[in-house]
Short mmCIF file of N, CA, C and O in Angstrom, two decimals:
data_model
loop_
_atom_site.label_atom_id
_atom_site.label_comp_id
_atom_site.label_asym_id
_atom_site.label_seq_id
_atom_site.Cartn_x
_atom_site.Cartn_y
_atom_site.Cartn_z
N UNK A 1 13.53 12.63 2.36
CA UNK A 1 14.72 11.53 2.78
C UNK A 1 15.82 11.63 3.78
O UNK A 1 16.16 13.51 3.86
N UNK A 2 15.64 11.15 4.91
CA UNK A 2 16.93 11.25 6.22
C UNK A 2 17.99 11.49 4.91
O UNK A 2 18.70 11.19 4.28
N UNK A 3 18.85 12.77 6.05
CA UNK A 3 20.47 13.39 6.47
C UNK A 3 21.07 12.05 6.04
O UNK A 3 21.94 12.09 4.98
N UNK A 4 21.24 11.16 6.93
CA UNK A 4 21.85 10.19 6.53
C UNK A 4 21.06 8.65 5.97
O UNK A 4 20.15 8.31 6.53
N UNK A 5 21.22 8.14 5.19
CA UNK A 5 20.72 6.71 4.43
C UNK A 5 20.48 5.53 5.21
O UNK A 5 22.36 4.92 6.06
N UNK A 6 19.80 4.69 5.63
CA UNK A 6 20.28 3.07 5.95
C UNK A 6 21.07 2.54 5.36
O UNK A 6 21.44 1.39 6.17
N UNK A 7 20.60 2.94 4.35
CA UNK A 7 20.88 1.03 4.21
C UNK A 7 22.82 1.80 2.84
O UNK A 7 22.90 3.21 1.96
N UNK A 8 23.88 1.57 3.40
CA UNK A 8 25.51 1.90 3.01
C UNK A 8 25.34 0.85 1.87
O UNK A 8 26.30 1.83 0.12
N UNK A 9 25.58 -0.33 1.88
CA UNK A 9 26.25 -1.22 0.54
C UNK A 9 24.82 -1.67 0.31
O UNK A 9 24.01 -2.89 1.44
N UNK A 10 24.74 -1.41 -0.73
CA UNK A 10 25.68 -2.23 -2.15
C UNK A 10 25.37 -1.02 -2.42
O UNK A 10 25.21 -0.55 -4.00
N UNK A 11 24.95 0.01 -2.09
CA UNK A 11 24.26 0.96 -2.58
C UNK A 11 25.45 2.22 -3.72
O UNK A 11 24.82 2.10 -4.83
N UNK A 12 26.90 2.34 -2.92
CA UNK A 12 27.59 2.71 -4.49
C UNK A 12 28.11 2.11 -5.30
O UNK A 12 28.48 1.83 -6.63
N UNK A 13 26.76 0.95 -6.11
CA UNK A 13 27.57 -0.13 -6.88
C UNK A 13 25.88 0.31 -8.10
O UNK A 13 26.92 -0.23 -8.88
N UNK A 14 25.51 0.21 -7.49
CA UNK A 14 24.10 1.01 -8.34
C UNK A 14 24.12 1.77 -8.58
O UNK A 14 23.92 3.32 -8.28
N UNK A 15 24.13 2.73 -10.16
CA UNK A 15 23.69 3.78 -10.79
C UNK A 15 22.96 3.91 -11.53
O UNK A 15 22.18 2.99 -12.25
N UNK A 16 21.58 5.08 -11.13
CA UNK A 16 20.38 5.18 -11.28
C UNK A 16 19.13 4.66 -10.87
O UNK A 16 18.37 4.64 -11.81
N UNK A 17 19.91 4.15 -9.75
CA UNK A 17 18.49 4.09 -9.08
C UNK A 17 17.97 4.77 -7.67
O UNK A 17 17.59 3.90 -6.28
N UNK A 18 18.49 6.17 -8.27
CA UNK A 18 18.31 6.66 -6.53
C UNK A 18 16.58 6.78 -5.90
O UNK A 18 16.07 6.60 -5.35
N UNK A 19 15.66 6.24 -6.69
CA UNK A 19 14.40 6.56 -6.37
C UNK A 19 14.23 5.36 -5.77
O UNK A 19 13.50 5.22 -4.42
N UNK A 20 14.09 3.98 -5.77
CA UNK A 20 14.55 2.79 -5.89
C UNK A 20 14.75 3.68 -3.96
O UNK A 20 14.40 2.84 -2.56
N UNK A 21 16.11 3.03 -4.00
CA UNK A 21 16.89 3.84 -2.26
C UNK A 21 16.15 4.18 -1.69
O UNK A 21 16.66 4.29 -0.28
N UNK A 22 15.75 5.64 -2.58
CA UNK A 22 14.79 6.84 -1.42
C UNK A 22 13.57 5.85 -0.59
O UNK A 22 13.12 6.35 -0.05
N UNK A 23 13.22 5.15 -1.69
CA UNK A 23 11.70 4.44 -1.19
C UNK A 23 12.50 3.50 0.22
O UNK A 23 11.22 2.84 1.07
N UNK A 24 13.30 2.27 -0.26
CA UNK A 24 13.96 2.12 0.39
C UNK A 24 13.97 2.58 1.95
O UNK A 24 13.81 2.22 3.18
N UNK A 25 14.73 3.57 1.60
CA UNK A 25 15.08 4.43 3.28
C UNK A 25 13.50 5.02 3.41
O UNK A 25 13.88 4.68 4.76
N UNK A 26 12.84 5.27 2.91
CA UNK A 26 11.32 5.57 3.34
C UNK A 26 10.85 4.65 4.11
O UNK A 26 10.26 4.51 5.63
N UNK A 27 10.90 3.23 4.00
CA UNK A 27 10.21 2.38 4.14
C UNK A 27 10.99 1.78 5.73
O UNK A 27 10.44 1.52 6.42
N UNK A 28 11.65 2.02 6.16
CA UNK A 28 12.61 1.15 6.67
C UNK A 28 13.00 2.31 8.04
O UNK A 28 12.49 2.24 9.10
N UNK A 29 12.63 3.84 7.40
CA UNK A 29 12.75 4.58 8.05
C UNK A 29 10.99 4.99 9.10
O UNK A 29 11.24 5.01 10.85
N UNK A 30 10.31 4.96 8.05
CA UNK A 30 8.65 4.84 8.61
C UNK A 30 8.75 3.24 9.79
O UNK A 30 8.05 2.75 10.13
N UNK A 31 9.54 2.06 9.82
CA UNK A 31 9.19 1.24 9.72
C UNK A 31 9.95 0.92 11.62
O UNK A 31 9.49 0.50 12.43
N UNK A 32 11.00 1.92 11.42
CA UNK A 32 11.86 1.56 12.57
C UNK A 32 10.93 2.71 13.34
O UNK A 32 10.62 2.55 14.76
N UNK A 33 11.07 4.15 13.34
CA UNK A 33 9.98 5.02 13.66
C UNK A 33 8.93 4.89 14.24
O UNK A 33 7.82 5.50 15.19
N UNK A 34 7.88 3.85 13.65
CA UNK A 34 6.77 3.00 14.20
C UNK A 34 5.77 4.49 13.92
O UNK A 34 4.53 4.28 14.66
N UNK A 35 5.87 4.97 13.21
CA UNK A 35 4.53 6.22 12.39
C UNK A 35 3.86 5.55 12.00
O UNK A 35 2.80 7.19 12.09
N UNK A 36 4.23 5.00 11.17
CA UNK A 36 2.81 5.00 10.33
C UNK A 36 1.68 3.62 10.53
O UNK A 36 2.34 2.58 9.80
N UNK A 37 1.09 3.75 11.34
CA UNK A 37 0.68 2.54 12.35
C UNK A 37 -0.41 2.10 12.19
O UNK A 37 -1.63 1.18 12.64
N UNK A 38 -1.11 3.37 11.91
CA UNK A 38 -2.88 3.72 11.62
C UNK A 38 -2.83 3.87 10.53
O UNK A 38 -2.64 4.91 9.52
N UNK A 39 -4.31 2.99 9.41
CA UNK A 39 -4.72 2.36 10.29
C UNK A 39 -4.03 1.27 9.92
O UNK A 39 -3.62 0.66 9.14
N UNK A 40 -4.96 -0.31 11.06
CA UNK A 40 -4.10 -1.59 10.71
C UNK A 40 -4.69 -1.80 9.60
O UNK A 40 -5.53 -1.89 8.79
N UNK A 41 -4.25 -2.97 8.75
CA UNK A 41 -3.64 -3.09 8.08
C UNK A 41 -3.43 -4.51 7.64
O UNK A 41 -2.50 -5.15 8.31
N UNK A 42 -3.79 -6.37 6.70
CA UNK A 42 -3.17 -6.95 6.60
C UNK A 42 -3.30 -6.99 4.71
O UNK A 42 -4.15 -6.62 3.69
N UNK A 43 -2.29 -7.44 4.44
CA UNK A 43 -1.84 -8.45 3.46
C UNK A 43 -1.94 -9.69 3.25
O UNK A 43 -0.61 -11.02 3.36
N UNK A 44 -3.01 -9.43 2.20
CA UNK A 44 -3.30 -11.02 1.86
C UNK A 44 -2.93 -11.54 0.50
O UNK A 44 -2.90 -11.15 -0.47
N UNK A 45 -2.38 -12.80 0.68
CA UNK A 45 -2.45 -13.43 -0.75
C UNK A 45 -2.65 -14.46 -0.61
O UNK A 45 -3.18 -15.27 -0.10
N UNK A 46 -4.12 -15.01 -1.42
CA UNK A 46 -5.26 -15.78 -2.13
C UNK A 46 -4.58 -16.85 -2.78
O UNK A 46 -4.95 -17.59 -2.81
N UNK A 47 -3.48 -16.12 -4.01
CA UNK A 47 -3.46 -17.17 -4.76
C UNK A 47 -1.83 -16.19 -5.66
O UNK A 47 -1.57 -15.97 -4.85
N UNK A 48 -1.15 -17.36 -6.71
CA UNK A 48 0.28 -16.37 -6.69
C UNK A 48 0.13 -15.63 -7.67
O UNK A 48 0.94 -14.36 -7.44
N UNK A 49 -0.82 -14.82 -7.95
CA UNK A 49 -1.71 -13.42 -8.58
C UNK A 49 -2.54 -13.20 -8.62
O UNK A 49 -2.64 -12.07 -8.82
N UNK A 50 -3.68 -12.97 -6.90
CA UNK A 50 -4.26 -12.22 -6.32
C UNK A 50 -4.36 -12.72 -4.82
O UNK A 50 -3.43 -12.91 -4.52
N UNK A 51 -4.15 -10.95 -4.66
CA UNK A 51 -4.02 -10.61 -3.10
C UNK A 51 -4.83 -9.18 -3.12
O UNK A 51 -6.01 -9.33 -3.65
N UNK A 52 -5.27 -9.33 -1.95
CA UNK A 52 -5.76 -8.17 -0.70
C UNK A 52 -5.63 -7.71 0.22
O UNK A 52 -4.20 -8.04 0.47
N UNK A 53 -5.31 -6.37 0.04
CA UNK A 53 -5.38 -5.19 1.67
C UNK A 53 -6.33 -4.81 2.11
O UNK A 53 -7.58 -4.68 1.31
N UNK A 54 -6.19 -5.28 3.20
CA UNK A 54 -7.75 -5.20 3.80
C UNK A 54 -6.54 -3.84 4.93
O UNK A 54 -5.67 -3.85 6.29
N UNK A 55 -8.29 -3.03 5.18
CA UNK A 55 -7.97 -1.41 6.20
C UNK A 55 -8.81 -1.78 7.14
O UNK A 55 -10.04 -1.95 7.52
N UNK A 56 -8.87 -1.56 9.26
CA UNK A 56 -9.63 -1.53 9.33
C UNK A 56 -9.97 -0.08 9.53
O UNK A 56 -8.99 0.24 10.57
N UNK A 57 -11.09 -0.13 9.05
CA UNK A 57 -11.80 1.57 9.57
C UNK A 57 -12.94 1.10 9.95
O UNK A 57 -13.90 2.06 9.57
N UNK A 58 -13.17 1.04 11.59
CA UNK A 58 -14.60 1.04 11.87
C UNK A 58 -14.51 2.51 11.88
O UNK A 58 -14.06 3.72 12.89
N UNK A 59 -15.74 3.29 12.17
CA UNK A 59 -15.97 4.85 12.22
C UNK A 59 -16.15 5.78 11.42
O UNK A 59 -16.88 6.55 11.15
N UNK A 60 -15.48 4.57 9.76
CA UNK A 60 -15.56 5.81 8.51
C UNK A 60 -16.78 4.85 8.03
O UNK A 60 -17.34 4.36 8.68
N UNK A 61 -17.46 5.95 6.95
CA UNK A 61 -17.66 5.44 6.36
C UNK A 61 -17.72 5.48 4.53
O UNK A 61 -15.99 6.32 4.37
N UNK A 62 -17.92 5.17 3.31
CA UNK A 62 -17.12 5.14 2.23
C UNK A 62 -17.10 6.24 1.96
O UNK A 62 -16.34 6.81 1.33
N UNK A 63 -18.29 7.13 2.72
CA UNK A 63 -17.68 8.58 1.46
C UNK A 63 -16.49 9.55 2.54
O UNK A 63 -16.21 10.45 2.17
N UNK A 64 -15.55 8.02 3.41
CA UNK A 64 -14.69 9.37 4.14
C UNK A 64 -13.39 8.89 3.72
O UNK A 64 -12.22 9.46 3.90
N UNK A 65 -13.40 7.94 2.05
CA UNK A 65 -12.92 7.31 2.39
C UNK A 65 -11.79 7.44 1.00
O UNK A 65 -13.65 7.67 -0.06
N UNK A 66 -11.06 7.83 0.74
CA UNK A 66 -10.40 7.68 -1.16
C UNK A 66 -9.41 6.96 -1.01
O UNK A 66 -9.01 6.34 -0.74
N UNK A 67 -9.42 6.11 -2.19
CA UNK A 67 -8.31 4.94 -2.78
C UNK A 67 -8.05 5.61 -4.65
O UNK A 67 -8.83 5.57 -5.05
N UNK A 68 -6.44 5.56 -4.77
CA UNK A 68 -6.95 6.64 -5.51
C UNK A 68 -5.08 5.62 -6.28
O UNK A 68 -4.09 5.36 -4.99
N UNK A 69 -4.87 5.44 -7.20
CA UNK A 69 -4.14 5.20 -7.33
C UNK A 69 -2.90 6.40 -8.81
O UNK A 69 -3.34 5.84 -9.76
N UNK A 70 -1.73 6.00 -8.87
CA UNK A 70 -1.54 7.07 -9.50
C UNK A 70 0.65 5.73 -9.37
O UNK A 70 1.25 6.25 -8.04
N UNK A 71 1.33 5.72 -10.32
CA UNK A 71 2.91 5.82 -10.41
C UNK A 71 2.81 5.07 -9.98
O UNK A 71 3.68 4.10 -9.61
N UNK A 72 1.95 4.27 -10.04
CA UNK A 72 2.34 2.81 -9.17
C UNK A 72 1.65 2.99 -7.86
O UNK A 72 2.41 1.94 -6.41
N UNK A 73 1.50 3.81 -7.25
CA UNK A 73 1.59 4.16 -5.88
C UNK A 73 0.25 3.61 -5.51
O UNK A 73 -0.43 4.71 -6.16
N UNK A 74 -0.44 2.83 -4.94
CA UNK A 74 -1.86 3.36 -4.58
C UNK A 74 -1.49 3.88 -2.92
O UNK A 74 -1.32 3.36 -1.99
N UNK A 75 -2.58 4.55 -2.60
CA UNK A 75 -2.59 5.66 -1.85
C UNK A 75 -4.14 5.78 -1.50
O UNK A 75 -5.37 6.02 -2.01
N UNK A 76 -4.02 5.28 0.14
CA UNK A 76 -5.59 4.83 0.26
C UNK A 76 -5.30 6.40 1.84
O UNK A 76 -4.33 6.60 2.98
N UNK A 77 -6.66 6.98 1.24
CA UNK A 77 -6.72 8.11 2.72
C UNK A 77 -8.25 8.06 3.01
O UNK A 77 -8.90 7.56 2.45
N UNK A 78 -8.34 9.24 4.30
CA UNK A 78 -9.49 8.75 4.81
C UNK A 78 -9.65 9.49 6.23
O UNK A 78 -8.57 10.28 6.66
N UNK A 79 -10.40 10.40 6.02
CA UNK A 79 -10.90 12.12 6.78
C UNK A 79 -12.62 12.12 7.20
O UNK A 79 -13.08 12.36 6.53
N UNK A 80 -12.41 11.55 8.61
CA UNK A 80 -13.57 12.62 8.73
C UNK A 80 -14.24 13.63 9.62
O UNK A 80 -13.55 14.05 9.81
N UNK A 81 -15.07 14.16 8.80
CA UNK A 81 -15.93 15.43 9.46
C UNK A 81 -16.59 14.76 10.74
O UNK A 81 -16.62 13.79 11.47
N UNK A 82 -15.90 16.23 11.26
CA UNK A 82 -16.01 16.27 13.07
C UNK A 82 -17.28 15.86 13.37
O UNK A 82 -19.04 17.32 13.13
N UNK A 83 -18.01 16.03 14.42
CA UNK A 83 -19.78 16.12 14.77
C UNK A 83 -19.84 16.17 16.34
O UNK A 83 -18.56 16.86 16.51
N UNK A 84 -20.74 17.16 16.24
CA UNK A 84 -20.95 18.02 17.51
C UNK A 84 -20.86 16.47 18.40
O UNK A 84 -21.84 17.44 19.70
N UNK A 85 -21.13 15.55 18.29
CA UNK A 85 -20.98 14.38 19.74
C UNK A 85 -20.51 14.62 21.21
O UNK A 85 -19.32 14.86 20.62
N UNK A 86 -20.93 14.41 22.33
CA UNK A 86 -19.53 14.63 23.19
C UNK A 86 -19.57 13.62 23.88
O UNK A 86 -20.39 12.86 24.09
N UNK A 87 -18.05 13.57 23.32
CA UNK A 87 -17.55 11.99 24.06
C UNK A 87 -16.84 11.65 25.19
O UNK A 87 -16.87 12.42 25.79
N UNK A 88 -17.88 10.54 26.49
CA UNK A 88 -17.17 10.59 27.69
C UNK A 88 -15.85 9.44 27.36
O UNK A 88 -15.07 10.01 28.31
N UNK A 89 -15.68 8.61 26.78
CA UNK A 89 -14.67 8.04 26.29
C UNK A 89 -14.74 8.15 24.93
O UNK A 89 -15.41 7.24 23.89
N UNK A 90 -13.90 8.21 24.13
CA UNK A 90 -13.65 7.94 22.51
C UNK A 90 -12.16 6.87 22.25
O UNK A 90 -10.62 7.32 22.08
N UNK A 91 -12.58 5.68 22.46
CA UNK A 91 -11.55 4.53 21.84
C UNK A 91 -11.24 4.13 20.62
O UNK A 91 -10.32 3.33 19.91
N UNK A 92 -11.94 4.55 19.50
CA UNK A 92 -11.98 4.51 18.09
C UNK A 92 -11.66 5.70 17.34
O UNK A 92 -12.44 6.34 17.69
N UNK A 93 -10.88 5.82 17.71
CA UNK A 93 -9.89 6.88 16.58
C UNK A 93 -10.37 7.06 14.97
O UNK A 93 -10.90 6.06 14.06
N UNK A 94 -10.98 8.52 14.17
CA UNK A 94 -11.43 8.23 12.70
C UNK A 94 -10.13 9.56 12.65
O UNK A 94 -10.97 10.77 12.59
N UNK A 95 -9.11 9.91 12.82
CA UNK A 95 -8.22 11.04 12.74
C UNK A 95 -8.67 10.38 10.74
O UNK A 95 -8.52 9.42 10.28
N UNK A 96 -7.71 11.79 10.59
CA UNK A 96 -7.33 12.17 9.38
C UNK A 96 -5.96 10.69 9.10
O UNK A 96 -4.94 11.07 9.73
N UNK A 97 -6.38 10.05 8.22
CA UNK A 97 -4.69 9.17 7.34
C UNK A 97 -4.82 9.18 6.12
O UNK A 97 -5.07 9.75 5.14
N UNK A 98 -3.27 8.50 5.95
CA UNK A 98 -3.02 8.69 4.28
C UNK A 98 -2.45 7.22 4.24
O UNK A 98 -0.49 7.02 5.04
N UNK A 99 -2.45 5.93 3.89
CA UNK A 99 -1.33 4.89 4.08
C UNK A 99 -1.45 4.87 2.93
O UNK A 99 -2.19 4.80 1.50
N UNK A 100 -0.31 4.55 2.09
CA UNK A 100 0.72 4.28 0.82
C UNK A 100 0.99 2.92 0.71
O UNK A 100 1.68 2.14 1.39
N UNK A 101 1.24 2.39 -0.47
CA UNK A 101 1.63 1.23 -0.95
C UNK A 101 2.53 1.20 -1.84
O UNK A 101 1.43 1.20 -3.29
N UNK A 102 3.41 1.00 -2.18
CA UNK A 102 3.69 0.79 -4.06
C UNK A 102 3.80 -0.66 -4.16
O UNK A 102 3.76 -1.69 -3.83
N UNK A 103 3.21 -0.42 -5.30
CA UNK A 103 3.05 -1.95 -6.38
C UNK A 103 3.97 -2.35 -7.53
O UNK A 103 4.15 -0.88 -7.26
N UNK A 104 4.19 -3.33 -7.91
CA UNK A 104 4.69 -3.56 -9.36
C UNK A 104 4.13 -2.94 -10.17
O UNK A 104 2.63 -3.24 -10.75
N UNK A 105 5.03 -2.80 -11.31
CA UNK A 105 5.03 -2.09 -11.96
C UNK A 105 3.37 -3.61 -13.33
O UNK A 105 1.64 -3.43 -14.67
N UNK A 106 3.50 -4.58 -13.06
CA UNK A 106 2.77 -5.50 -13.30
C UNK A 106 1.37 -6.53 -13.10
O UNK A 106 0.09 -7.04 -12.84
N UNK A 107 1.23 -5.23 -10.79
CA UNK A 107 -0.53 -5.37 -10.50
C UNK A 107 -1.59 -4.06 -10.75
O UNK A 107 -0.63 -3.05 -11.19
N UNK A 108 -2.65 -5.00 -11.42
CA UNK A 108 -3.85 -4.17 -10.97
C UNK A 108 -4.21 -4.41 -10.06
O UNK A 108 -4.54 -4.97 -9.13
N UNK A 109 -4.71 -2.82 -9.66
CA UNK A 109 -6.05 -2.72 -8.53
C UNK A 109 -7.56 -3.16 -9.71
O UNK A 109 -7.64 -3.04 -10.29
N UNK A 110 -8.10 -4.48 -8.88
CA UNK A 110 -9.01 -4.58 -9.35
C UNK A 110 -10.50 -4.10 -8.84
O UNK A 110 -11.62 -3.81 -9.32
N UNK A 111 -10.79 -3.65 -7.40
CA UNK A 111 -11.99 -3.27 -7.07
C UNK A 111 -11.60 -3.16 -5.08
O UNK A 111 -10.90 -3.08 -4.80
N UNK A 112 -12.37 -2.34 -5.05
CA UNK A 112 -11.88 -1.52 -4.00
C UNK A 112 -13.43 -1.78 -3.40
O UNK A 112 -14.51 -1.28 -3.66
N UNK A 113 -13.81 -2.69 -1.31
CA UNK A 113 -15.10 -2.61 -1.37
C UNK A 113 -15.46 -2.14 0.14
O UNK A 113 -14.27 -2.55 0.74
N UNK A 114 -15.92 -2.10 1.12
CA UNK A 114 -16.78 -1.70 1.74
C UNK A 114 -17.39 -2.33 2.98
O UNK A 114 -18.22 -1.98 2.03
N UNK A 115 -16.85 -2.73 3.87
CA UNK A 115 -17.82 -3.23 3.97
C UNK A 115 -18.06 -3.63 5.61
O UNK A 115 -16.63 -3.91 6.34
N UNK A 116 -18.79 -3.53 7.46
CA UNK A 116 -18.64 -3.65 7.98
C UNK A 116 -17.24 -3.53 9.20
O UNK A 116 -16.88 -4.21 9.65
N UNK A 117 -16.65 -1.95 8.51
CA UNK A 117 -15.52 -1.62 9.10
C UNK A 117 -14.89 -1.55 8.09
O UNK A 117 -13.53 -1.64 8.79
N UNK A 118 -14.46 -2.27 7.80
CA UNK A 118 -13.38 -2.57 6.60
C UNK A 118 -13.33 -2.57 5.17
O UNK A 118 -14.36 -2.92 4.22
N UNK A 119 -12.54 -2.12 4.93
CA UNK A 119 -11.90 -1.32 2.90
C UNK A 119 -11.02 -2.95 2.71
O UNK A 119 -9.97 -3.16 3.23
N UNK A 120 -11.80 -3.22 1.56
CA UNK A 120 -10.98 -4.57 1.25
C UNK A 120 -10.13 -3.54 -0.47
O UNK A 120 -11.31 -3.78 -1.08
N UNK A 121 -9.35 -4.21 -0.33
CA UNK A 121 -8.84 -3.51 -2.15
C UNK A 121 -8.05 -5.10 -2.56
O UNK A 121 -7.12 -5.37 -2.46
N UNK A 122 -8.74 -5.08 -4.53
CA UNK A 122 -8.04 -6.60 -4.33
C UNK A 122 -7.43 -6.03 -5.59
O UNK A 122 -7.45 -4.82 -6.48
N UNK A 123 -6.24 -7.11 -6.01
CA UNK A 123 -5.03 -6.71 -6.87
C UNK A 123 -4.58 -8.23 -7.31
O UNK A 123 -4.82 -9.18 -7.11
N UNK A 124 -4.16 -7.98 -8.70
CA UNK A 124 -4.37 -9.18 -9.36
C UNK A 124 -2.81 -9.03 -10.18
O UNK A 124 -2.37 -7.46 -10.35
N UNK A 125 -1.73 -9.65 -10.25
CA UNK A 125 -0.99 -9.36 -11.19
C UNK A 125 -1.21 -10.09 -12.27
O UNK A 125 -2.31 -11.10 -12.66
N UNK A 126 -1.30 -9.22 -13.56
CA UNK A 126 -1.17 -9.34 -14.61
C UNK A 126 -0.16 -8.92 -15.92
O UNK A 126 0.43 -8.17 -16.22
N UNK A 127 0.70 -10.24 -16.22
CA UNK A 127 2.10 -10.67 -16.62
C UNK A 127 1.77 -9.70 -18.71
O UNK A 127 0.75 -11.14 -18.51
N UNK A 128 2.01 -8.91 -18.89
CA UNK A 128 1.46 -9.12 -20.30
C UNK A 128 2.20 -10.06 -21.18
O UNK A 128 3.32 -10.65 -20.20
N UNK A 129 1.82 -10.18 -22.03
CA UNK A 129 2.36 -11.56 -23.01
C UNK A 129 3.37 -11.85 -23.27
O UNK A 129 3.97 -12.44 -23.70
N UNK A 130 4.11 -10.64 -23.89
CA UNK A 130 5.15 -10.37 -24.09
C UNK A 130 6.15 -10.56 -22.95
O UNK A 130 6.85 -11.07 -23.18
N UNK A 131 6.12 -10.46 -21.77
CA UNK A 131 6.77 -11.17 -20.58
C UNK A 131 6.48 -12.80 -19.54
O UNK A 131 7.03 -12.35 -19.01
N UNK A 132 5.68 -13.38 -20.09
CA UNK A 132 5.15 -14.38 -20.42
C UNK A 132 5.86 -15.29 -21.21
O UNK A 132 6.56 -15.11 -22.41
N UNK A 133 6.71 -16.65 -19.97
CA UNK A 133 8.14 -17.45 -20.55
C UNK A 133 6.84 -17.62 -22.13
O UNK A 133 5.97 -18.24 -22.26
N UNK A 134 7.71 -18.43 -23.10
CA UNK A 134 7.19 -19.01 -24.29
C UNK A 134 8.22 -20.56 -24.02
O UNK A 134 9.24 -20.59 -24.18
N UNK A 135 7.84 -21.66 -24.98
CA UNK A 135 7.77 -22.56 -24.97
C UNK A 135 7.84 -22.26 -25.80
O UNK A 135 7.09 -22.59 -27.51
N UNK A 136 9.39 -22.93 -26.63
CA UNK A 136 9.64 -23.13 -28.11
C UNK A 136 9.22 -24.41 -28.76
O UNK A 136 10.39 -25.61 -27.44
N UNK A 137 9.32 -24.46 -29.69
CA UNK A 137 8.88 -26.09 -29.66
C UNK A 137 10.39 -26.40 -30.35
O UNK A 137 10.63 -25.90 -31.64
N UNK A 138 10.23 -27.92 -30.36
CA UNK A 138 11.47 -28.52 -31.14
C UNK A 138 11.24 -29.14 -32.26
O UNK A 138 10.41 -30.48 -32.54
N UNK A 139 12.24 -29.32 -33.79
CA UNK A 139 11.59 -29.35 -34.67
C UNK A 139 13.02 -30.99 -34.51
O UNK A 139 13.78 -31.09 -33.96
#
C-alpha cells in the first residue's frame, strides 16, 4: 500500500474494513499510474447473472496461461518461453503478465476457454437460497 491513502473520507468512519480500503487504494493507484494495461481486456455483461472476462492474448498458447481462483481473487497469468527466432520487428508482445480481478462472494467461475488468441473466462452470479428474496404468503 502507498504511504498516503488516496481515500481519506469516509475511511475514518468505518472500523474493520482495512482490507477493502487497501484494495480500493491499490485499484486507484493502478488506474492512475497506468501500470496495469497489459493484456488488454473486456468485462462483458451478458445478463443480470452472467459475465465474461475477455483477454486479448495473441502470441500465447493455452499452455502459456494459468487461471486461478483463491479467496475471491481471480488471477490470470501468462509466461511465454523464449524462442530462438530472430525478429526484425516484434510488435506482438508476449511478455510475462499477471492480471487480477476481485470477485464478489456470490460469483463463481464457470469455465475458461482459449480460442483465436482470446481467453474468455465465464462467470455466474449464484445467490445462495438463504439470501434470495422470500415471498411471504399473506393469510
